[in-house]
Short mmCIF file of C-alpha atoms in Angstrom, two decimals:
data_model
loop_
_atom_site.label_atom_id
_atom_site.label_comp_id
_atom_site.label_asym_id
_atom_site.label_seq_id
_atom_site.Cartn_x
_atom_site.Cartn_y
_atom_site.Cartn_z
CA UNK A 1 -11.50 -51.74 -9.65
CA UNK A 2 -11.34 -55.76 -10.48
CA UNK A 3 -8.63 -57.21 -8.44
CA UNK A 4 -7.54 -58.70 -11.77
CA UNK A 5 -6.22 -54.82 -12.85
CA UNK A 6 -3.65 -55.08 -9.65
CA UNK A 7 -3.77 -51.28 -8.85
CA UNK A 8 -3.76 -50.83 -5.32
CA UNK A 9 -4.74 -47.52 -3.31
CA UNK A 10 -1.47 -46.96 -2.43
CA UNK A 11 -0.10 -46.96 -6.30
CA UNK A 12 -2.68 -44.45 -7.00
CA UNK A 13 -1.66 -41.90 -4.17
CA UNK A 14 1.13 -42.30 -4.94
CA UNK A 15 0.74 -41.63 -9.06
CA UNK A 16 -1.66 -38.51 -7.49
CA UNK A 17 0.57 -36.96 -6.07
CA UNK A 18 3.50 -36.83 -8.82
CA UNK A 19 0.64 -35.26 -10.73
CA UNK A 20 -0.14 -32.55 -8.06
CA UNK A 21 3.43 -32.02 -7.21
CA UNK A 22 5.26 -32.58 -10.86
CA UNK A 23 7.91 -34.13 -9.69
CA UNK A 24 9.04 -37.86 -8.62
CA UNK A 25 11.10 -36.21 -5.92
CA UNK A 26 8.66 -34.45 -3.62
CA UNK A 27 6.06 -37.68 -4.60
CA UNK A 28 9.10 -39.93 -2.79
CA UNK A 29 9.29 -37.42 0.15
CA UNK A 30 5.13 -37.08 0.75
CA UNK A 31 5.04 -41.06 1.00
CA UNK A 32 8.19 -41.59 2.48
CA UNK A 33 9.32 -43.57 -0.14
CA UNK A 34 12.78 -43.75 -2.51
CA UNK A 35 12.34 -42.19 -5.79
CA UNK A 36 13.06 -45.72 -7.23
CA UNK A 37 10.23 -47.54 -6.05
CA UNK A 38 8.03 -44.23 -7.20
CA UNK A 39 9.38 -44.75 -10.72
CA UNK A 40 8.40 -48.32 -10.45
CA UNK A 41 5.00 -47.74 -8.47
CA UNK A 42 4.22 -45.62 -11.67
CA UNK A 43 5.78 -48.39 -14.02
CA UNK A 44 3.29 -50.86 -12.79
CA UNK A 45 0.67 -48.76 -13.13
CA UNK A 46 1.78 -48.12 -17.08
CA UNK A 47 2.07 -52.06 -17.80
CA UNK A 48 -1.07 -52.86 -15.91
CA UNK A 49 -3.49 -50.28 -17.78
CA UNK A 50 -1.50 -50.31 -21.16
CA UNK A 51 -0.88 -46.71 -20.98
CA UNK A 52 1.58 -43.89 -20.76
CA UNK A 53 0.18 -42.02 -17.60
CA UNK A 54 3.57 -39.27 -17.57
CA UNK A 55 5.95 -37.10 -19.53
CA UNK A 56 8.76 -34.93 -18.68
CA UNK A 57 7.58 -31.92 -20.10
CA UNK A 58 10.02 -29.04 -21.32
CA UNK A 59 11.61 -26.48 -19.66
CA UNK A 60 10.91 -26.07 -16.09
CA UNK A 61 7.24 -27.51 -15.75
CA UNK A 62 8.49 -30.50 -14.54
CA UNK A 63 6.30 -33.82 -15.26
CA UNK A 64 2.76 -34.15 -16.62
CA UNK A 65 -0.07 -36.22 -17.12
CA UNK A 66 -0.63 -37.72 -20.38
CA UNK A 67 -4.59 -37.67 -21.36
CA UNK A 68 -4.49 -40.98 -19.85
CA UNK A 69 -2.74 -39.85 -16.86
CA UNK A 70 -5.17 -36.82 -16.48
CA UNK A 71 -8.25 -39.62 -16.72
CA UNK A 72 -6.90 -42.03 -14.39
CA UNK A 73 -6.04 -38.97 -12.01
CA UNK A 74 -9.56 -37.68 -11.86
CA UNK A 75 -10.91 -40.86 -11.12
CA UNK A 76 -8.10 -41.88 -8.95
CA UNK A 77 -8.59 -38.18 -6.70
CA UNK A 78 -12.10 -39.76 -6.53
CA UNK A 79 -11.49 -43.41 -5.43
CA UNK A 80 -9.11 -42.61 -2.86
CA UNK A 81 -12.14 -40.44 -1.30
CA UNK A 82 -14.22 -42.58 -0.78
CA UNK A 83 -11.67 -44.88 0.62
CA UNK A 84 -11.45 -42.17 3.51
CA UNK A 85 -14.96 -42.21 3.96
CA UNK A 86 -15.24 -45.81 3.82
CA UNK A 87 -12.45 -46.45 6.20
CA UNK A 88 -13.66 -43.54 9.02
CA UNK A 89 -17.48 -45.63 8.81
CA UNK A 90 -15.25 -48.65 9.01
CA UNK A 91 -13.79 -47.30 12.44
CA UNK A 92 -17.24 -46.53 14.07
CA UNK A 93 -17.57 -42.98 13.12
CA UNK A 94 -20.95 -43.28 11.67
CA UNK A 95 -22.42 -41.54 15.01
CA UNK A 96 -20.64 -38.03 13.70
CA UNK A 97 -19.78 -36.33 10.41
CA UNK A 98 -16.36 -36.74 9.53
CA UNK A 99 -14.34 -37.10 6.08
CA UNK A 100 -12.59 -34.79 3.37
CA UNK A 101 -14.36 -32.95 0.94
CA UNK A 102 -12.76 -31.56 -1.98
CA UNK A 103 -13.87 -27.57 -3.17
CA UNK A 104 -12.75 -25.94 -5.67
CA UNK A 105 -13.59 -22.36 -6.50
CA UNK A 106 -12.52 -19.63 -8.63
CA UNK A 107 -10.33 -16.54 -7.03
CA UNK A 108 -12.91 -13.73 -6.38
CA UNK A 109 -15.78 -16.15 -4.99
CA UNK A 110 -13.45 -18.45 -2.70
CA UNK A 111 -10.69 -15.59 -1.31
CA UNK A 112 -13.23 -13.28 -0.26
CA UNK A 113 -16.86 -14.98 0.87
CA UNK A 114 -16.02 -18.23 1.03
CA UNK A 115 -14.34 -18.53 4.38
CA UNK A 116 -17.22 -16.66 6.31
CA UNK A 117 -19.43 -19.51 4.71
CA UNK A 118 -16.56 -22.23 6.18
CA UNK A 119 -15.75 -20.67 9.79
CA UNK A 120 -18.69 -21.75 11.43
CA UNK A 121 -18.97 -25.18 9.72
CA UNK A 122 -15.42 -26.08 10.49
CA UNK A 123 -16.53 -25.05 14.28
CA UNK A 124 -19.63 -27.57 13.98
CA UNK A 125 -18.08 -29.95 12.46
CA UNK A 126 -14.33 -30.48 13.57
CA UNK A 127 -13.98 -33.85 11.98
CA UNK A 128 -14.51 -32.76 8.36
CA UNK A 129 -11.23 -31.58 6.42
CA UNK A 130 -12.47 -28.99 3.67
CA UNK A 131 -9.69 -29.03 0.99
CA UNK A 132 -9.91 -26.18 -1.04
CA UNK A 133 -8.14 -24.99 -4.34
CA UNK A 134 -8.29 -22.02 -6.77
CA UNK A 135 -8.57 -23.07 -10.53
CA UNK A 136 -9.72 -21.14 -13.62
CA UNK A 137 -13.83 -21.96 -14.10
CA UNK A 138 -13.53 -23.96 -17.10
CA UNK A 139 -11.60 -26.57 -14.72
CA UNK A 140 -13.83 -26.62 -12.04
CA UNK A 141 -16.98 -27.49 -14.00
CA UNK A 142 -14.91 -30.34 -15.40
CA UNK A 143 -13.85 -31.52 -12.64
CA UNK A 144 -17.02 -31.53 -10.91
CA UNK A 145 -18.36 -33.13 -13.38
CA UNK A 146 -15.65 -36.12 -13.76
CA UNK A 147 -15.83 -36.28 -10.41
CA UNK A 148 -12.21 -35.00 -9.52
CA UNK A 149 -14.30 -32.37 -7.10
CA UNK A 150 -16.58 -32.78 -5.13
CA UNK A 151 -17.93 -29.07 -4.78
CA UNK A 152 -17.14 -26.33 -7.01
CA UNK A 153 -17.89 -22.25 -6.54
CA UNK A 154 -17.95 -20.26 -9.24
CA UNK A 155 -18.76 -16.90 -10.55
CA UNK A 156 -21.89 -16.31 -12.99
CA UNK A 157 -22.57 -20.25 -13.11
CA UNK A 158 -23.93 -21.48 -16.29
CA UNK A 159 -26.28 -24.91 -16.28
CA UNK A 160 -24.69 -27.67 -17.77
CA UNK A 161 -25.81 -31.88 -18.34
CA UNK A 162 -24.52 -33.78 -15.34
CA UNK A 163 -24.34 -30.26 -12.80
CA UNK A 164 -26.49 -29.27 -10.78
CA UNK A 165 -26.56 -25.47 -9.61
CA UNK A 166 -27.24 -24.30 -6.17
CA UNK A 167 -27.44 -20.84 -5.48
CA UNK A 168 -24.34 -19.47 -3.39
CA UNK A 169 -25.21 -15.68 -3.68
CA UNK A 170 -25.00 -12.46 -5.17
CA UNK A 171 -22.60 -9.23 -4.89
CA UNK A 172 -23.21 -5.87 -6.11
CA UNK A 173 -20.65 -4.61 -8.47
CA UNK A 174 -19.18 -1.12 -7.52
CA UNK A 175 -16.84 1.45 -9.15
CA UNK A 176 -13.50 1.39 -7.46
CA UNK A 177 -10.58 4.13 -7.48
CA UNK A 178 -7.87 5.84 -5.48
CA UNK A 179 -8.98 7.81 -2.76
CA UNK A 180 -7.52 10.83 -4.25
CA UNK A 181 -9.45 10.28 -7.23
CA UNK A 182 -11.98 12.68 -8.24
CA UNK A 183 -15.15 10.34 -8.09
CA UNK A 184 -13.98 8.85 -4.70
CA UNK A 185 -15.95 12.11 -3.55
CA UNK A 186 -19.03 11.16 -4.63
CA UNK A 187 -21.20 8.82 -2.95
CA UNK A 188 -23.07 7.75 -6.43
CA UNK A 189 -22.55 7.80 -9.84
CA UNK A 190 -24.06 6.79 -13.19
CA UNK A 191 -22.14 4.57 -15.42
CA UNK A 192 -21.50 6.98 -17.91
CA UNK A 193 -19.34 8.87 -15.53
CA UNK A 194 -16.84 6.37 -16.37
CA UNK A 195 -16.52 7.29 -19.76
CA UNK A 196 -13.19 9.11 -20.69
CA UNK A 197 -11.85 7.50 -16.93
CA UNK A 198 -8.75 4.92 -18.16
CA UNK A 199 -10.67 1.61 -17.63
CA UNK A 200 -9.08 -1.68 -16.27
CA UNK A 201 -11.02 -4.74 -17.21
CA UNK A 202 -11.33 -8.54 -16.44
CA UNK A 203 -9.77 -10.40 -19.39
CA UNK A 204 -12.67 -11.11 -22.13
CA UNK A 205 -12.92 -15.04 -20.41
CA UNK A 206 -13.69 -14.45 -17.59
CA UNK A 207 -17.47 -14.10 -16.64
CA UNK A 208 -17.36 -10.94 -14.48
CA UNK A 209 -16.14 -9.57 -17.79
CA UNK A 210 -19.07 -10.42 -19.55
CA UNK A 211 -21.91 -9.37 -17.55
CA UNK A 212 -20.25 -5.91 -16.78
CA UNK A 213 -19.64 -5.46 -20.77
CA UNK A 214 -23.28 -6.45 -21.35
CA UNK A 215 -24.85 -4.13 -18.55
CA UNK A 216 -22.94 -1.23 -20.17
CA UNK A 217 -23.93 -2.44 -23.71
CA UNK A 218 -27.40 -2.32 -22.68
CA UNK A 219 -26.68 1.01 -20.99
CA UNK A 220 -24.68 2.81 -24.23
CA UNK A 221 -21.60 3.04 -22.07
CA UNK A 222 -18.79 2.81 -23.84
CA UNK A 223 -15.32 2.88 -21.53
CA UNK A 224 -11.43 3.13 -22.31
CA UNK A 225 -9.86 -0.27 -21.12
CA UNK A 226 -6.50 0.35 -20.99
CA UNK A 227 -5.66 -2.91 -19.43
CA UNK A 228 -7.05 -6.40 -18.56
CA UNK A 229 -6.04 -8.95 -16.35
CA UNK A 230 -7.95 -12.17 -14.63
CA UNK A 231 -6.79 -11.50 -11.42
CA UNK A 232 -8.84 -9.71 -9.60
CA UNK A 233 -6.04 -8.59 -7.05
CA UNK A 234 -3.69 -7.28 -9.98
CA UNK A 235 -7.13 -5.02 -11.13
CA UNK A 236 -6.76 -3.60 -7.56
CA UNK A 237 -2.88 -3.10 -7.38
CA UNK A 238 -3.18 -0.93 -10.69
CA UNK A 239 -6.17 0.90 -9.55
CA UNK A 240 -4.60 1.91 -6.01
CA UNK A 241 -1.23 3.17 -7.85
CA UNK A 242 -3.39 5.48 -9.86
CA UNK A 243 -3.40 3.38 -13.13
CA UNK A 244 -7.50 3.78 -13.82
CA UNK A 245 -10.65 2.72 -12.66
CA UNK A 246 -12.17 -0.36 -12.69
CA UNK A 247 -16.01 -2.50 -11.81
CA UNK A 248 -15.39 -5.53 -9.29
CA UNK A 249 -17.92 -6.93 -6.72
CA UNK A 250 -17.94 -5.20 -3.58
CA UNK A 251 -17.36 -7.66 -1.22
CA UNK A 252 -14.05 -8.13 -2.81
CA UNK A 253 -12.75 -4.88 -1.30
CA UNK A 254 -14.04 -4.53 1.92
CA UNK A 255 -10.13 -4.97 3.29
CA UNK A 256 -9.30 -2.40 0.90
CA UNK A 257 -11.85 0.12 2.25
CA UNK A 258 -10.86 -0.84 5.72
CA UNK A 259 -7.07 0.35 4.90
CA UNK A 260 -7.52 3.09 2.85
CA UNK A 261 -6.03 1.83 -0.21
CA UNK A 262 -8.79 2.22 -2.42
CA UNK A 263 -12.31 3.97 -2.64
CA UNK A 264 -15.44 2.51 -3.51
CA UNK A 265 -18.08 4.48 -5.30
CA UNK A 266 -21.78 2.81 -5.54
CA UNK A 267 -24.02 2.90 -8.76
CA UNK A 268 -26.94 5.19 -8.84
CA UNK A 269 -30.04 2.95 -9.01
CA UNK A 270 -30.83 2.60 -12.42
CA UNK A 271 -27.54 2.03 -13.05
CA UNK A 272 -27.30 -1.08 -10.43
CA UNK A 273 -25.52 -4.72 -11.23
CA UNK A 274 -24.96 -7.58 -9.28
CA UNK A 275 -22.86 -10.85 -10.16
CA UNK A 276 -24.05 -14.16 -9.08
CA UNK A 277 -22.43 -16.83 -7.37
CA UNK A 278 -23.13 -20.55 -7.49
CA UNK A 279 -22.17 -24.19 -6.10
CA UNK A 280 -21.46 -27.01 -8.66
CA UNK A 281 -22.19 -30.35 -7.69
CA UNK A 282 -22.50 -33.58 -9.69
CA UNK A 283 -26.30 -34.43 -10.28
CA UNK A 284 -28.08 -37.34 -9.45
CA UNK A 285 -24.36 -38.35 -7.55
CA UNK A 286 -24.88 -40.21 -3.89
CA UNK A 287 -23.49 -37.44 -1.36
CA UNK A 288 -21.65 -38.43 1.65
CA UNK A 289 -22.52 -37.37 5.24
CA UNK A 290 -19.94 -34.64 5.14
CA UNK A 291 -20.55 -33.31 1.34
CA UNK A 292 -24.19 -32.86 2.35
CA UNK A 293 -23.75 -30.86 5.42
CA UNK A 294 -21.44 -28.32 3.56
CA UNK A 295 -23.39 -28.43 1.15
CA UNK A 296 -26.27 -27.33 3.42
CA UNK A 297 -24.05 -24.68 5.54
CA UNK A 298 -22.89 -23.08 1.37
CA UNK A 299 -26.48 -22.80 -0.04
CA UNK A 300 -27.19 -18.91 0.30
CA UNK A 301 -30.78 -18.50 2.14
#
């Protein structure tokens, strides 16, 4: 930024991290600073860019970024990155790879497969920090794209101007139920074996959703849904009590097979679905040392 603006780095970690933690408080306590010179940190930051950056919002939310605020967070989250990077070069570190990258990746992609991806890349490379949050898809992709991110994993990725989609893999989708369950006998079934079965579904958002009601579209399945939900571990709490049946990606209950909780029941062949998984990553964007490596050790063969 022109020096004329006056923000420093340290006004904008600060101002980052009353956005991630919604609250002046615990923004005070992370920089070891009084709540005071937070509130006037964030006041000087108003005056200088002519803009309400906060609200107290209602009820117990605490405070939020105005659509300024949200702006100058994204690009702030950004900045201070490449301060990191800039400083660690600074130091002499150019011989190694070293510096934060920032993933983000929806539930049932980055729970499940993403740390067997990240084990032996954090063991390579022990001076790279991988910070990684959940966040619905329609967040990732903009914040990937703003910049906010630096990766972003997602399920059933969709090209979009200014992405760039890398292929992270694929899972096949299989039939879960309680062991006790009828069909937990079987060691195949066709889809249409679910009809009449109570059916719990993704919520109509979210893309796992979509592809499994188009394969059984395409199929002439029709199924009972008697629930939906976007959390992939509340579809598996309700199928192991006995509440129904349900299609998720089978590396998602490998635990649950392990345990005994649930049963998983393949498709037969004709029947057989996968979901794809893909990395986000801003196109034509200069990648860092570090992003490039994970992005290398992420990329399915």
């Amino acid at each position: 930024m022109p020096r004329s603006l006056g923000v420093t780095l340290a006004a904008l970690q600060v101002f980052c991290d009353v956005v991630e933690h919604r609250s002046f408080t615990r923004a005070a306590d992370a920089n070891f600073l009084t709540q005071s010179a937070v509130s006037q940190r964030i006041r000087s930051l108003e005056k200088v860019l002519g803009k309400q950056l906060l609200e107290r919002s209602k009820g117990q939310i605490g405070v939020m970024p105005t659509d300024a605020g949200r702006a100058l967070y994204d690009g702030a989250k950004a900045l201070l990155a490449e301060a990191r990077d800039l400083e660690l070069r600074v130091k002499g570190l150019t011989d190694r790879i070293a510096g934060t990258v920032r993933l983000e990746a929806v539930y049932s992609v980055g729970l499940y497969t993403l740390p067997q991806r990240l084990k032996p890349f954090l063991a390579r490379y022990p001076s790279v920090n991988v910070h990684v949050e959940y966040q619905q898809m329609r967040r990732i992709y903009q914040n990937v794209l703003s910049g906010a991110t630096d990766i972003g994993i997602v399920a059933c990725p969709t090209p979009k101007p200014g992405i760039e989609v890398l292929p992270f893999g694929e899972d096949e989708m299989v039939v879960i139920c309680p062991p006790e369950h009828p069909l937990a006998q079987e060691e195949k079934i066709t889809l249409s074996r679910l009809e009449g079965e109570r059916f719990i579904a993704f919520e109509d958002d979210v893309p796992t959703r979509r592809i499994t009601d188009e394969h059984l579209a395409r199929l002439g399945v029709q199924v009972n849904i008697v629930a939906e939900f976007e959390n992939i571990e509340t579809i598996k709490n309700l199928v192991e009590i006995g509440g129904g049946v349900a299609i998720v990606p089978e590396n998602t209950v490998v635990r649950d097979l392990t345990s005994g909780s649930l049963a998983m029941v393949r498709l037969e062949e004709r029947d057989r679905f996968t979901r794809e998984a893909g990395i986000l990553v801003q196109s034509h964007r200069r990648r860092r040392a570090a992003l490039e490596a994970l992005i290398s050790a992420l990329v399915a063969p």
